[in-house]
Each structure stands twice: as structure tokens, then as C-alpha cells.
Tab-separated table of C-alpha atoms in Angstrom:
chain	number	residue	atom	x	y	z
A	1	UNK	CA	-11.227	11.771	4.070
A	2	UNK	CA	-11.015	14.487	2.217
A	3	UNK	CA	-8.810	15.001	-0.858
A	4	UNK	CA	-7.941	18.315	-2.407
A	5	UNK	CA	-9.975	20.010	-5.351
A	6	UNK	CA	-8.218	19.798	-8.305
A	7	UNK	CA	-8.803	22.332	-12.136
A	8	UNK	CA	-12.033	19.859	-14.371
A	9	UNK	CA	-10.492	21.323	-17.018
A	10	UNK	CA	-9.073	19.042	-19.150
A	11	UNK	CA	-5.508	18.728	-20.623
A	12	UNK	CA	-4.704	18.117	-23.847
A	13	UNK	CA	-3.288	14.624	-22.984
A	14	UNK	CA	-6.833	14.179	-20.873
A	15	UNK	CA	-8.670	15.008	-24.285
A	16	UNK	CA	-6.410	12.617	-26.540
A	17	UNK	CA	-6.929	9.979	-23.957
A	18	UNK	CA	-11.280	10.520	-24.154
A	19	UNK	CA	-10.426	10.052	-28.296
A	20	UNK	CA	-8.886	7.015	-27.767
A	21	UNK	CA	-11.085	5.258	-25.148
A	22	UNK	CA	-14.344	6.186	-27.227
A	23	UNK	CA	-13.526	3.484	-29.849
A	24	UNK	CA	-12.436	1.240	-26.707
A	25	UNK	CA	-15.887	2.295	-24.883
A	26	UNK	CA	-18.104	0.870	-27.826
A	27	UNK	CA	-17.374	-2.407	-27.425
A	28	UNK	CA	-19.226	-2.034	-24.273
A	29	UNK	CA	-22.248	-0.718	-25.614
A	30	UNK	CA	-24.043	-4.633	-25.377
A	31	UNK	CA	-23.906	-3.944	-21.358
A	32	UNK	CA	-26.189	-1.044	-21.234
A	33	UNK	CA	-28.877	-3.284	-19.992
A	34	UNK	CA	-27.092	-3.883	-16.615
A	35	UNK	CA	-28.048	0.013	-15.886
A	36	UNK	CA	-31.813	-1.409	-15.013
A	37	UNK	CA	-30.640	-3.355	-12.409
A	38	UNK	CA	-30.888	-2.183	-9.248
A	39	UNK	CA	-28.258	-0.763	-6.901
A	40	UNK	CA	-27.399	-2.545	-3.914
A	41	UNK	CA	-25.651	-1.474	-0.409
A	42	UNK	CA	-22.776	-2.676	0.883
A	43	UNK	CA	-24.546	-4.612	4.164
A	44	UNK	CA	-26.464	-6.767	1.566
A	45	UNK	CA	-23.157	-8.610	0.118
A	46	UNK	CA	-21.643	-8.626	-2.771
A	47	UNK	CA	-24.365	-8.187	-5.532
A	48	UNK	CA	-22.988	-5.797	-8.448
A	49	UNK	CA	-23.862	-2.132	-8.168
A	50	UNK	CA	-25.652	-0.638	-11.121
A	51	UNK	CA	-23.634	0.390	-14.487
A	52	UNK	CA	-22.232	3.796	-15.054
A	53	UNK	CA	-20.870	5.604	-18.039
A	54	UNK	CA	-19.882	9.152	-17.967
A	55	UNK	CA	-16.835	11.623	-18.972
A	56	UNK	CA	-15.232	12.651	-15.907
A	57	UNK	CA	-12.655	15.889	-15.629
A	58	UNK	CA	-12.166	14.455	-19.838
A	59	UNK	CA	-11.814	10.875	-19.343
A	60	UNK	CA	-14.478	8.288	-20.007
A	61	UNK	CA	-15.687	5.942	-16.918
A	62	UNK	CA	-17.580	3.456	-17.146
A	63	UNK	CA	-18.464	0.256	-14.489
A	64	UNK	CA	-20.090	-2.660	-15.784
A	65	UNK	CA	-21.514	-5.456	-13.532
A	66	UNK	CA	-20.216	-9.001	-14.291
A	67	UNK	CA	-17.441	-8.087	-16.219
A	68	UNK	CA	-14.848	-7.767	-13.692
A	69	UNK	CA	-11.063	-9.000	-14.843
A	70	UNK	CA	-11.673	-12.936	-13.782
A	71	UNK	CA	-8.164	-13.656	-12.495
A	72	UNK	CA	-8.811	-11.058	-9.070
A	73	UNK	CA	-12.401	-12.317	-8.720
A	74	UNK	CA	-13.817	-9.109	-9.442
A	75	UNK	CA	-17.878	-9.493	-10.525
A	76	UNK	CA	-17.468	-5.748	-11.589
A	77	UNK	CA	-15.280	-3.752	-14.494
A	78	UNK	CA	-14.525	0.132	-14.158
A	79	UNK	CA	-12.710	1.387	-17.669
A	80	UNK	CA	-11.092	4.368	-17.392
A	81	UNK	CA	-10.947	5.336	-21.325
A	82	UNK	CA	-11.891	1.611	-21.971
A	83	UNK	CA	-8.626	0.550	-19.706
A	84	UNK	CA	-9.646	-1.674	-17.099
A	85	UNK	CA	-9.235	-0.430	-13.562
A	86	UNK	CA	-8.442	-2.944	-11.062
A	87	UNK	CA	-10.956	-2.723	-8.294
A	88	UNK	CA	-12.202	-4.596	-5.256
A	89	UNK	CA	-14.935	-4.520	-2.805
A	90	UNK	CA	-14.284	-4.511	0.788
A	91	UNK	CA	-16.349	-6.338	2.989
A	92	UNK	CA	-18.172	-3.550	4.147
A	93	UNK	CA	-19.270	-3.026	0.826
A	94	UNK	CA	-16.937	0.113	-0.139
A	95	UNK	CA	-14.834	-0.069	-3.039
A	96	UNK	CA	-10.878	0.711	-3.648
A	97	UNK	CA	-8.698	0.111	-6.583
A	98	UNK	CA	-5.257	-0.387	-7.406
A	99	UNK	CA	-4.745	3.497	-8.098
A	100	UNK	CA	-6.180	3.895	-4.789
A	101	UNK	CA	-5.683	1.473	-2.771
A	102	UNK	CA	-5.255	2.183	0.693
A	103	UNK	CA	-8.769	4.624	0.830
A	104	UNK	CA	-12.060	2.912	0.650
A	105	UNK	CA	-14.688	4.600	-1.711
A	106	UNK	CA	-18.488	4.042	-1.364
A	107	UNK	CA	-19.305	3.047	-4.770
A	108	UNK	CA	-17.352	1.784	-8.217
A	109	UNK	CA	-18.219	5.499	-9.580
A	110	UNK	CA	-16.586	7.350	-6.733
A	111	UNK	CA	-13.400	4.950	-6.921
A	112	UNK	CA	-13.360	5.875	-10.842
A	113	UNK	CA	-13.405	9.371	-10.253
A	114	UNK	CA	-10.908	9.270	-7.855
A	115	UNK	CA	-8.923	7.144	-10.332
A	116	UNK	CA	-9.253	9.983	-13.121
A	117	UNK	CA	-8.141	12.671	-10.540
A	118	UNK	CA	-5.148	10.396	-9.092
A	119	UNK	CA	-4.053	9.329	-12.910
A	120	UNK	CA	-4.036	13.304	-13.676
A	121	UNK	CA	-4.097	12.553	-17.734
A	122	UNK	CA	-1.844	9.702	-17.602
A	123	UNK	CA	-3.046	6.007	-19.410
A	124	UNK	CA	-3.711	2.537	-17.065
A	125	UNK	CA	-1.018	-0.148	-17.894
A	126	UNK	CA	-3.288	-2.974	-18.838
A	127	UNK	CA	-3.773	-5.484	-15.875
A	128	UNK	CA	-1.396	-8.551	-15.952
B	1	UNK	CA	22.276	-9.337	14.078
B	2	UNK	CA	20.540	-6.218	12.499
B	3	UNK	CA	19.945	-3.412	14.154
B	4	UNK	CA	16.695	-1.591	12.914
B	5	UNK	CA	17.447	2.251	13.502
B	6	UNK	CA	15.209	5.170	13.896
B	7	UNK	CA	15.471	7.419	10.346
B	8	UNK	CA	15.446	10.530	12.104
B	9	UNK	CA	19.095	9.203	14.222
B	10	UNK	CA	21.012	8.254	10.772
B	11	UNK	CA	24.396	9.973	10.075
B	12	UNK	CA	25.037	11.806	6.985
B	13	UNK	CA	27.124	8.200	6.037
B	14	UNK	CA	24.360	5.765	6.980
B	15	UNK	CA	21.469	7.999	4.937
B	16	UNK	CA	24.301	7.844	1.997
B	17	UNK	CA	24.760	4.029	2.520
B	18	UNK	CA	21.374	2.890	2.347
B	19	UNK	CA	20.484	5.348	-0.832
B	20	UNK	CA	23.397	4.145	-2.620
B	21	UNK	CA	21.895	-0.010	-1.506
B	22	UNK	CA	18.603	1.388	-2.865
B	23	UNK	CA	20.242	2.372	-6.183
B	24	UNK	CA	22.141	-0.427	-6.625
B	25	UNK	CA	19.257	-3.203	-6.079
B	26	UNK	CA	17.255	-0.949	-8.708
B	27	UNK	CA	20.319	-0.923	-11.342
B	28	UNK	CA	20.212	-4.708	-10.928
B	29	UNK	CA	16.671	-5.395	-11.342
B	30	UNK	CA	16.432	-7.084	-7.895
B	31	UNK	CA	14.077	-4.269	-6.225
B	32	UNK	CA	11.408	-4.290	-8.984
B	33	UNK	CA	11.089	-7.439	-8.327
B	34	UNK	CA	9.616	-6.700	-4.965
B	35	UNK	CA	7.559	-4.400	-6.116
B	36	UNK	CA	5.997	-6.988	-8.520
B	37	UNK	CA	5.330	-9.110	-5.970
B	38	UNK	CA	4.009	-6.842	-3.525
B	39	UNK	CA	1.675	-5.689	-6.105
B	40	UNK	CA	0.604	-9.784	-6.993
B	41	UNK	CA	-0.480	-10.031	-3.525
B	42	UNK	CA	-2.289	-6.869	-3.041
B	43	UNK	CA	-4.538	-7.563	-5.907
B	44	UNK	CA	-5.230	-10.892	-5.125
B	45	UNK	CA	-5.714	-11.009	-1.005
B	46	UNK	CA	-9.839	-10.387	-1.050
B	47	UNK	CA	-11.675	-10.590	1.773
B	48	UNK	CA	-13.812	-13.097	0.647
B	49	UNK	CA	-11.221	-15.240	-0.797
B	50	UNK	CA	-7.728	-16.514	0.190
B	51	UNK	CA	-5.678	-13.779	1.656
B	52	UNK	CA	-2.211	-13.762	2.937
B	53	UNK	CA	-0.372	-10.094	2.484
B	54	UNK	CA	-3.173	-7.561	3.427
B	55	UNK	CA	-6.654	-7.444	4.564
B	56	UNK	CA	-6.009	-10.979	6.986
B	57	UNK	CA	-4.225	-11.826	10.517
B	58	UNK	CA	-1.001	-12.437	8.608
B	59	UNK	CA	-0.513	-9.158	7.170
B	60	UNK	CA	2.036	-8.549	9.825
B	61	UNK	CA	4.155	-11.579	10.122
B	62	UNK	CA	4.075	-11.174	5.720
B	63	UNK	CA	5.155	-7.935	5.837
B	64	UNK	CA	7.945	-9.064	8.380
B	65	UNK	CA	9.039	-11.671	6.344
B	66	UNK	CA	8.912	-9.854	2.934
B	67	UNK	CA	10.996	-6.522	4.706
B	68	UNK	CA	13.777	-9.205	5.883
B	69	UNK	CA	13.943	-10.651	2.530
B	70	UNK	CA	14.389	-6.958	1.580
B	71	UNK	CA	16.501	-6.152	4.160
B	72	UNK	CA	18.659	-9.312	3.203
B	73	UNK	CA	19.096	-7.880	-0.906
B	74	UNK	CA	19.833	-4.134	0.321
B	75	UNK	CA	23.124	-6.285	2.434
B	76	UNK	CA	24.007	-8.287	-0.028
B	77	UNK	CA	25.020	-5.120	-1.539
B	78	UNK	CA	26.158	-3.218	1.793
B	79	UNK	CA	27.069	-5.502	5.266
B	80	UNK	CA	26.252	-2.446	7.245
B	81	UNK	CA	22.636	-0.990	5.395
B	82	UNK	CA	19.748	-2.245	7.906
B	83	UNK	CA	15.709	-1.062	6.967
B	84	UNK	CA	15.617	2.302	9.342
B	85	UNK	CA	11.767	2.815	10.801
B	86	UNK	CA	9.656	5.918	10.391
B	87	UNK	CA	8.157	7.135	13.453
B	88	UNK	CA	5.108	9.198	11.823
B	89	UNK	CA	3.951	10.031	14.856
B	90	UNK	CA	7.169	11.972	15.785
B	91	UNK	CA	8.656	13.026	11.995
B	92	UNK	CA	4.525	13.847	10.791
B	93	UNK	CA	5.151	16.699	8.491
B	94	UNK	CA	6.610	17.255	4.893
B	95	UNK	CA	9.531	19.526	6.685
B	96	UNK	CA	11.008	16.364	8.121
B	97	UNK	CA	14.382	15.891	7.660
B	98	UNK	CA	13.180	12.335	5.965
B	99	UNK	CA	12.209	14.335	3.234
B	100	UNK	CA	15.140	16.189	2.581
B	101	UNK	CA	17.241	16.424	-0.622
B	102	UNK	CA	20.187	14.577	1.124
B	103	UNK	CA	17.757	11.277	1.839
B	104	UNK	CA	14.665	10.870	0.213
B	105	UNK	CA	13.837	13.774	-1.352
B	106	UNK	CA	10.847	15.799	-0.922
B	107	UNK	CA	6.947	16.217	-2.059
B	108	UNK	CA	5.735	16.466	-5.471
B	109	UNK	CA	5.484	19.536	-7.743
B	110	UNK	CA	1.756	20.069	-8.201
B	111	UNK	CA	1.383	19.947	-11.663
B	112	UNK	CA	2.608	16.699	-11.838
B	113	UNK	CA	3.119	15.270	-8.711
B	114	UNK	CA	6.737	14.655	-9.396
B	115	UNK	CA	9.231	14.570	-7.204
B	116	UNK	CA	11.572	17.178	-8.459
B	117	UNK	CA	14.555	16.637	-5.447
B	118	UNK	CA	16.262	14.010	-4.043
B	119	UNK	CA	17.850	10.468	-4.869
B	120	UNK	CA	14.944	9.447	-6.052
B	121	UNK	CA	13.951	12.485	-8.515
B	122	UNK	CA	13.442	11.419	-12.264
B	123	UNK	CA	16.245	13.890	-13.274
B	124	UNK	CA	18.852	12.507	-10.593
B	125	UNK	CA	18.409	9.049	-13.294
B	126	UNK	CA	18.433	6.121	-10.754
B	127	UNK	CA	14.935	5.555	-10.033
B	128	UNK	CA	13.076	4.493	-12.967
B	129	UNK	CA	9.152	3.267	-12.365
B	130	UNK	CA	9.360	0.102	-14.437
B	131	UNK	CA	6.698	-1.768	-11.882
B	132	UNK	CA	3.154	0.403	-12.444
B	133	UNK	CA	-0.014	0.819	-12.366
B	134	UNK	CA	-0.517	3.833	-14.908
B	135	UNK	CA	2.348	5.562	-17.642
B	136	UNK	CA	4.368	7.720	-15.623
B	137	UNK	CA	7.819	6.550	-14.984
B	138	UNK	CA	8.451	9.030	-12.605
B	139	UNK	CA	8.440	9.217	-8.711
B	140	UNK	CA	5.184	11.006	-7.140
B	141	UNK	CA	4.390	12.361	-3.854
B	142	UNK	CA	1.467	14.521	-2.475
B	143	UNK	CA	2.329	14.820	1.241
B	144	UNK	CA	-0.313	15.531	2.851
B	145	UNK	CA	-3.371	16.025	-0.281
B	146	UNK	CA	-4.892	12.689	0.685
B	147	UNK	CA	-5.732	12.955	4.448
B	148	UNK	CA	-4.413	16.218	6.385
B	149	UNK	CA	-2.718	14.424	9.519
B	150	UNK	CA	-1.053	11.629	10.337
B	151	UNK	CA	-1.643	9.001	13.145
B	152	UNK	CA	-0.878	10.691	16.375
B	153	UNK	CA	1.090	9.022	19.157
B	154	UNK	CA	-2.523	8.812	21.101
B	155	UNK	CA	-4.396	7.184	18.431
B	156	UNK	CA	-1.460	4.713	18.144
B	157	UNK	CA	-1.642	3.920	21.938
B	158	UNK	CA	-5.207	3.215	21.385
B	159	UNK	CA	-4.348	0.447	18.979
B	160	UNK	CA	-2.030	-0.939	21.034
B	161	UNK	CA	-4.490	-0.867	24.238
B	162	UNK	CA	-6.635	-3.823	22.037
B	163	UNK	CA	-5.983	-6.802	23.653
B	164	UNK	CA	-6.913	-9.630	20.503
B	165	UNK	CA	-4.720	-10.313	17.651
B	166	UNK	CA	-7.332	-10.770	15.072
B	167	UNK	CA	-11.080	-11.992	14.885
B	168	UNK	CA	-13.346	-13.278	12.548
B	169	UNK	CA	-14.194	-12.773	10.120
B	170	UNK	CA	-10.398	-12.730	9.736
B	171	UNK	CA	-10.666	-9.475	7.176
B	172	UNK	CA	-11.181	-5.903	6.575
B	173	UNK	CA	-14.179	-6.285	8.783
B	174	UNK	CA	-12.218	-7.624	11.734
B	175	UNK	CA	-11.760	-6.145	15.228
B	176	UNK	CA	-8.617	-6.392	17.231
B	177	UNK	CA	-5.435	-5.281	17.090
B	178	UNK	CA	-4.184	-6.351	13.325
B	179	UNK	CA	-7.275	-4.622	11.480
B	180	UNK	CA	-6.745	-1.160	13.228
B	181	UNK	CA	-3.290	-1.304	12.816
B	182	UNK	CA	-3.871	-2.064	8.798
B	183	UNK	CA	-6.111	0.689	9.489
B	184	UNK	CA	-9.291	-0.348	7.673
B	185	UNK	CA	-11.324	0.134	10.710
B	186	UNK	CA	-11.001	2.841	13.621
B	187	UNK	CA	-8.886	5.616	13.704
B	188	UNK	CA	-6.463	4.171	10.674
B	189	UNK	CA	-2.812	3.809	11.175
B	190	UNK	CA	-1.095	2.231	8.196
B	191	UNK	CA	-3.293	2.663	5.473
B	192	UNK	CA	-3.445	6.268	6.564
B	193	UNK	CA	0.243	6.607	6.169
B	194	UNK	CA	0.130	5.488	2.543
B	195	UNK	CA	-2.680	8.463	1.825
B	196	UNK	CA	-0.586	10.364	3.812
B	197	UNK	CA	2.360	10.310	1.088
B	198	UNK	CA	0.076	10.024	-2.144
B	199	UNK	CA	1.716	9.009	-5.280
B	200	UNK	CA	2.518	5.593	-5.531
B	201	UNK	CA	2.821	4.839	-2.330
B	202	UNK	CA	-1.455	5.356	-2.579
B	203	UNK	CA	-1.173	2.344	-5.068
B	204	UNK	CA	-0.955	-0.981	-5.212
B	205	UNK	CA	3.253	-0.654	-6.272
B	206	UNK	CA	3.420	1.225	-3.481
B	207	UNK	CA	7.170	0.017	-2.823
B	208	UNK	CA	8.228	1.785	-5.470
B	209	UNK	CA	8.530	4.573	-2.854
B	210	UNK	CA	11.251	3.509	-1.146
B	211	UNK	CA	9.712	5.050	2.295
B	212	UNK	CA	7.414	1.986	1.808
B	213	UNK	CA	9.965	0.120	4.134
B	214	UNK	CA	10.602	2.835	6.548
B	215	UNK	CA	6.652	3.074	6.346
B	216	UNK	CA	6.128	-1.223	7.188
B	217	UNK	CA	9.633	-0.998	9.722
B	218	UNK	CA	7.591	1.470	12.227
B	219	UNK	CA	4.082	-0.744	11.724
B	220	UNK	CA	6.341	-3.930	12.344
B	221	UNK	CA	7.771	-2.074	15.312
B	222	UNK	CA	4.490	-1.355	16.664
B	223	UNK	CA	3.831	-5.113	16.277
B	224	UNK	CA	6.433	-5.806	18.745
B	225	UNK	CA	5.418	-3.200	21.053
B	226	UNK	CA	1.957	-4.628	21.026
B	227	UNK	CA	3.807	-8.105	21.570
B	228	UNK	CA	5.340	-6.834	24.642
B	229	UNK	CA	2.450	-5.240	26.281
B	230	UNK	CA	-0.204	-7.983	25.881
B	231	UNK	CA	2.314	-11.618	26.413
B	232	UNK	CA	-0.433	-13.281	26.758
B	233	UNK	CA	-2.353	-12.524	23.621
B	234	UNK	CA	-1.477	-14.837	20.514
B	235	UNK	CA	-1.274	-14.807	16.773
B	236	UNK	CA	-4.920	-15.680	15.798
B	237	UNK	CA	-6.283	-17.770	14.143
B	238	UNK	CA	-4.576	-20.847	15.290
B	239	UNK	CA	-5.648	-23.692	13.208
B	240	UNK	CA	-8.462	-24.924	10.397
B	241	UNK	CA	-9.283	-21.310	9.453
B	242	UNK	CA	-10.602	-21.069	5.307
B	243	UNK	CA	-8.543	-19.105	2.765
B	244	UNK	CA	-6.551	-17.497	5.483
B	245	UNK	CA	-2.817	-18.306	7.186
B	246	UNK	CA	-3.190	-20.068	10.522
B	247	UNK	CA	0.001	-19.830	13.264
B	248	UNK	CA	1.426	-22.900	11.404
B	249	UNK	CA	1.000	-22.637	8.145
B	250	UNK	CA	3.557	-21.674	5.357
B	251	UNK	CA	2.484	-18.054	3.519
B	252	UNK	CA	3.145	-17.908	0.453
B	253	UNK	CA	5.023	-16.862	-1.910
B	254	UNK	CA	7.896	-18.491	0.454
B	255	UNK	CA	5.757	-21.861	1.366
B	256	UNK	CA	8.637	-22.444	4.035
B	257	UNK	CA	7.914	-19.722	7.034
B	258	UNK	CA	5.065	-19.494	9.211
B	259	UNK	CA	3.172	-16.917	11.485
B	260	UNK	CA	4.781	-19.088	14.294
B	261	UNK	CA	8.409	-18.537	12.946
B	262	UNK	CA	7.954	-14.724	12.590
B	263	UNK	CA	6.653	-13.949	16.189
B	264	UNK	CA	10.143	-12.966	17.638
B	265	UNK	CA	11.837	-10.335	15.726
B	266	UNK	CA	14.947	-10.629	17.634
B	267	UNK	CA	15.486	-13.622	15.722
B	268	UNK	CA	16.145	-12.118	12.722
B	269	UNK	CA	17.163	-8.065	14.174
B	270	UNK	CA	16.921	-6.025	16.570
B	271	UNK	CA	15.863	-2.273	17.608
B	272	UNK	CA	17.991	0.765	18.403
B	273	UNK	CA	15.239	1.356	21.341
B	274	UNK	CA	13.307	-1.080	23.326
B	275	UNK	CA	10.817	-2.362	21.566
């Protein structure tokens, strides 16, 4: 499915919110070492895809393997400005979250950036 | 007995009695409280785990339960308010009259997303988002951004064509009838529906929308229509079945109502047309 293009540039909330989840991001800097790993597809289970960490349309996203929010069984964190994102993988090995969570998305990354272009600016309410 | 009505057939009176229910279960807390719960289960049913409201053979007989709890709250405060359906097939564009200011209000502005008309509108001051997943307090809508079309009657019919409930692996994976209903294989009814609107209703609070019941009335309707064309076709799975609700056991968060006590809708209410 297709969704609609929307302006990259960001807003001034979208560049308070890349401040704040800098300091946030750091404490993740220990993971970096996940990015070796290799990525997996979704036909071979549900082994971790690799780590990302990028500024998307002015919001930091980052996925981390083996990090995932314990309670929801996740074995995979995506931050959106070091917020976590609740996300899940489907058993076809695509990926949705709770921002999105009626559209699969083929990998953590994509569901991010779909997250940041859903949340247009606005902060995650920490997961309960 | 309840009769479920078609929105699009309301009178000016009923549309006005069910917003005002609406508004009154959100002044007194009781319809966050569905929204919390809905949201509970939708991050928690995995399909590799235990999984009772989505994603699983008992996503229909959960839903049916968890709209007549609903339906129950929005009479407690009105005798006469029953859950209308949504026929997307029919009503499938944002000039419906569904939409209009006198119901639910309309599509979002696109700078925001926010619904600027309606009951449900941020300035109109009933509807505050205190259930979410990000900051905004505010009702969104995209009609239409996230997928261009809705289900058509056709692609519907081919749904209810399949002739098995559910299979294993009892998931997102499954063939049958409940999976392409949920929409997470084939063509994509329901979870097509919910792109369809954007906003929350794209979320995992997606009942803060209230067309998240008119939404699950016409999927539950389907149900029954699929009920009546295949009698001899049964809930599935029927017993000893891992992290997922057989025909006799309890779903939670009830733990006193089964699959089996859900099949028959006329139980419970009834519809303005043959099912």
C-alpha cells in the first residue's frame, strides 16, 4: 500500500524533539555492535534484524536487537527520539507497531519511518 | 432484543441519540476504559504467543463480546442507542453522510490531521484523547491517505466464498475465512478499513474513533453472513490448541464466555436486514 508523500522538512517541534532524544539516544551507544550481525528474512523465523540509527524527516530512529520492551515479548527496540516504539513481528516476518498497526512493514526501519511520518512531530507516550 | 441498524438508515434523532451515549460514557470515564483494554490486548496477542483479541480464530467471537459489552454501557445511558454497522462497501468514500458534521464529523485537516467538524472535533470539547499512543489529544482522520479504496462488495463475497473457519497455524499466517476477514492475508477487509480512516483508528487505541464500532458491527455482520452460508462449517479450533481460544474455552479478559456462547448473535441482538 501506498501512503501519501509528505514535506522532510522538519518542524520546529520535529527539531526540539531530535534535541531531546540525542541525550536519550546515547545511552544506546553500548549496542552498536549488534549492527555486525547479519540481517535475516522473514521465512527464516524470528532472529533479530540488524541495528539501525538514523535521523528521519528530524527525528532520531534507531532499532536495536534484543532490547525489545520484555512485557510484549518483543526481541527488538525501535526509539523514536529514544522513546520506545511498540513493535511486533508478524509471522511472515513483516513488522507493524502500535502507531501502525493494522499495515505490515517489511523491516523495523520501514515501520520507524512510517512511525515518524504518522507521529507528524508529536512525542510517544512511554509504553505501560 | 437489540436491533443492530445500518448507519446510513438512522434518523436525524437516532444519529443525535447515540452521539449524545458516546459523550456521556466519555464524560464518565467508562469509554476510555475500553479503549485501554482494547489497546492491552492488541499489544499483547502475538502470533507466536497466546492470543485472544486479534491475529487468532477468536478475534471474531472477542470482538462480539467486547462490542456487546459496549453496546450494554452506551444503554445504560440510553434504552433505545444500539451499535449501528458500517457497510464500507456501500458508504466507501469521505462524502458519506457518516462523515458528516451532524454524526461523526469529517476527515482531518492536513496539517494536522485533526478533525476540525463534528461531535467529535477537539473544539466541540467532548472528546478528549486521554487513552494514546503519542501526545496529541485530539481526534485524527486521513480518509483515504493510507490505502486509496476500500473493500469492494466483490472482494467481500470472496471472503465469504471460504469455506474453513480458521487453520493452523491459528495466526496471521492462517488461511480460511477469519484471517482474510482480519485482513492480514488476501485481498484485506478489516485491517484495510482501519488504514482506510488513518488517525487513530491506524493505531493500536483505535476505539478512540468512535467509527471503531460501526467499523467491528459490519465485520461482525459479515461473520453472520458467513455463518449462514456455510452451516456446516464450525468455529475452529475445537479443543487442546496452544496459546490460542478453543470453542470452549473462556477468553479473557471476561474468563466466563466462550467461542461456543458467541456463535448466535440473535442471542444477544438482532439485524435491521437478514443477516
Amino acid at each position: 500500500m501506498s501512503r501519501p508523500s509528505r514535506p522532510s522538512r522538519p518542524t520546529r517541534r520535529q527539531a526540539i524533539g531530535v534535541t531531546a532524544g540525542t541525550l536519550a539516544g546515547l545511552a544506546l551507544a553500548g549496542t552498536a555492535h549488534a549492527s555486525t550481525s547479519p540481517a535475516k528474512t522473514g521465512h527464516e523465523g524470528h532472529g533479530a534484524p540488524e541495528a539501525f540509527d538514523e535521523v528521519f524527516q528530524g527525528r532520531r530512529i534507531q532499532g536495536v536487537p534484543g532490547a525489545g520492551h520484555m512485557h510484549h515479548g518483543g526481541g527488538y527496540a525501535v526509539r523514536i527520539d529514544g522513546q520506545e516504539l511498540h513493535v511486533m513481528q508478524n509471522a511472515d516476518g513483516t513488522w507493524i507497531s502500535v502507531v501502525n498497526h493494522y499495515e505490515p512493514f517489511a523491516t523495523p526501519r520501514a515501520v520507524a519511518r512510517a512511525a515518524v511520518v504518522e507521529l507528524q512531530g508529536a512525542a510517544l507516550v512511554p509504553l505501560a | 432484543m437489540a436491533v443492530r441498524k445500518n448507519q446510513a438508515h438512522l434518523t436525524a434523532t437516532e444519529k443525535r441519540r447515540l452521539v449524545d451515549a458516546l459523550l456521556q460514557l466519555k464524560r464518565n470515564g467508562k469509554y476510555d476504559a475500553f479503549v485501554t483494554t482494547h489497546n492491552a490486548f492488541i499489544m499483547s496477542d502475538t502470533d507466536t504467543g497466546d492470543r485472544v483479541g486479534h491475529r487468532s480464530p477468536s478475534f471474531l467471537p472477542w470482538h462480539r463480546r467486547f462490542l456487546i459489552e459496549f453496546e450494554q454501557a452506551l444503554q445504560s445511558v440510553d434504552p433505545s442507542v444500539t451499535v449501528p454497522y458500517w457497510d464500507w462497501t456501500v458508504d466507501r468514500t469521505p462524502s458519506s453522510s457518516l462523515w458528516a458534521a451532524d454524526f461523526l464529523g469529517g476527515t482531518g485537516r492536513s496539517r494536522d490531521g485533526q478533525v476540525m467538524d463534528g461531535p467529535f472535533a477537539q473544539s466541540a470539547g467532548g472528546w478528549p484523547l486521554n487513552v494514546r499512543v503519542d501526545g496529541r489529544t485530539y481526534l485524527r482522520r486521513a480518509l483515504g491517505a493510507g490505502v486509496a479504496q476500500l473493500p469492494t462488495r466483490a472482494e467481500v463475497d470472496s471472503v465469504l466464498a471460504m469455506t474453513t473457519y480458521d487453520m493452523a497455524p491459528w495466526n496471521s499466517a492462517s488461511d480460511g475465512f477469519r484471517n482474510h476477514l482480519e485482513g492480514w492475508r488476501g485481498v484485506n477487509l478489516h485491517n484495510r478499513v482501519h488504514v482506510w480512516v488513518g488517525g487513530q483508528m491506524g493505531t493500536g487505541a483505535s476505539p478512540n474513533d468512535p467509527v471503531f464500532w460501526m467499523h467491528h458491527a459490519f465485520v461482525d455482520k459479515l461473520w453472520s453472513q458467513w455463518q449462514a452460508m456455510h452451516p456446516g462449517s464450525p468455529y475452529l479450533p475445537t479443543a487442546g490448541t496452544r496459546d490460542v481460544v478453543d470453542l470452549h474455552d473462556t477468553m479473557r479478559p471476561w474468563n466466563n464466555v466462550t467461542p461456543a456462547d458467541l456463535l448466535d448473535h440473535t442471542r444477544y441482538y438482532t439485524y435491521d436486514t437478514a443477516a
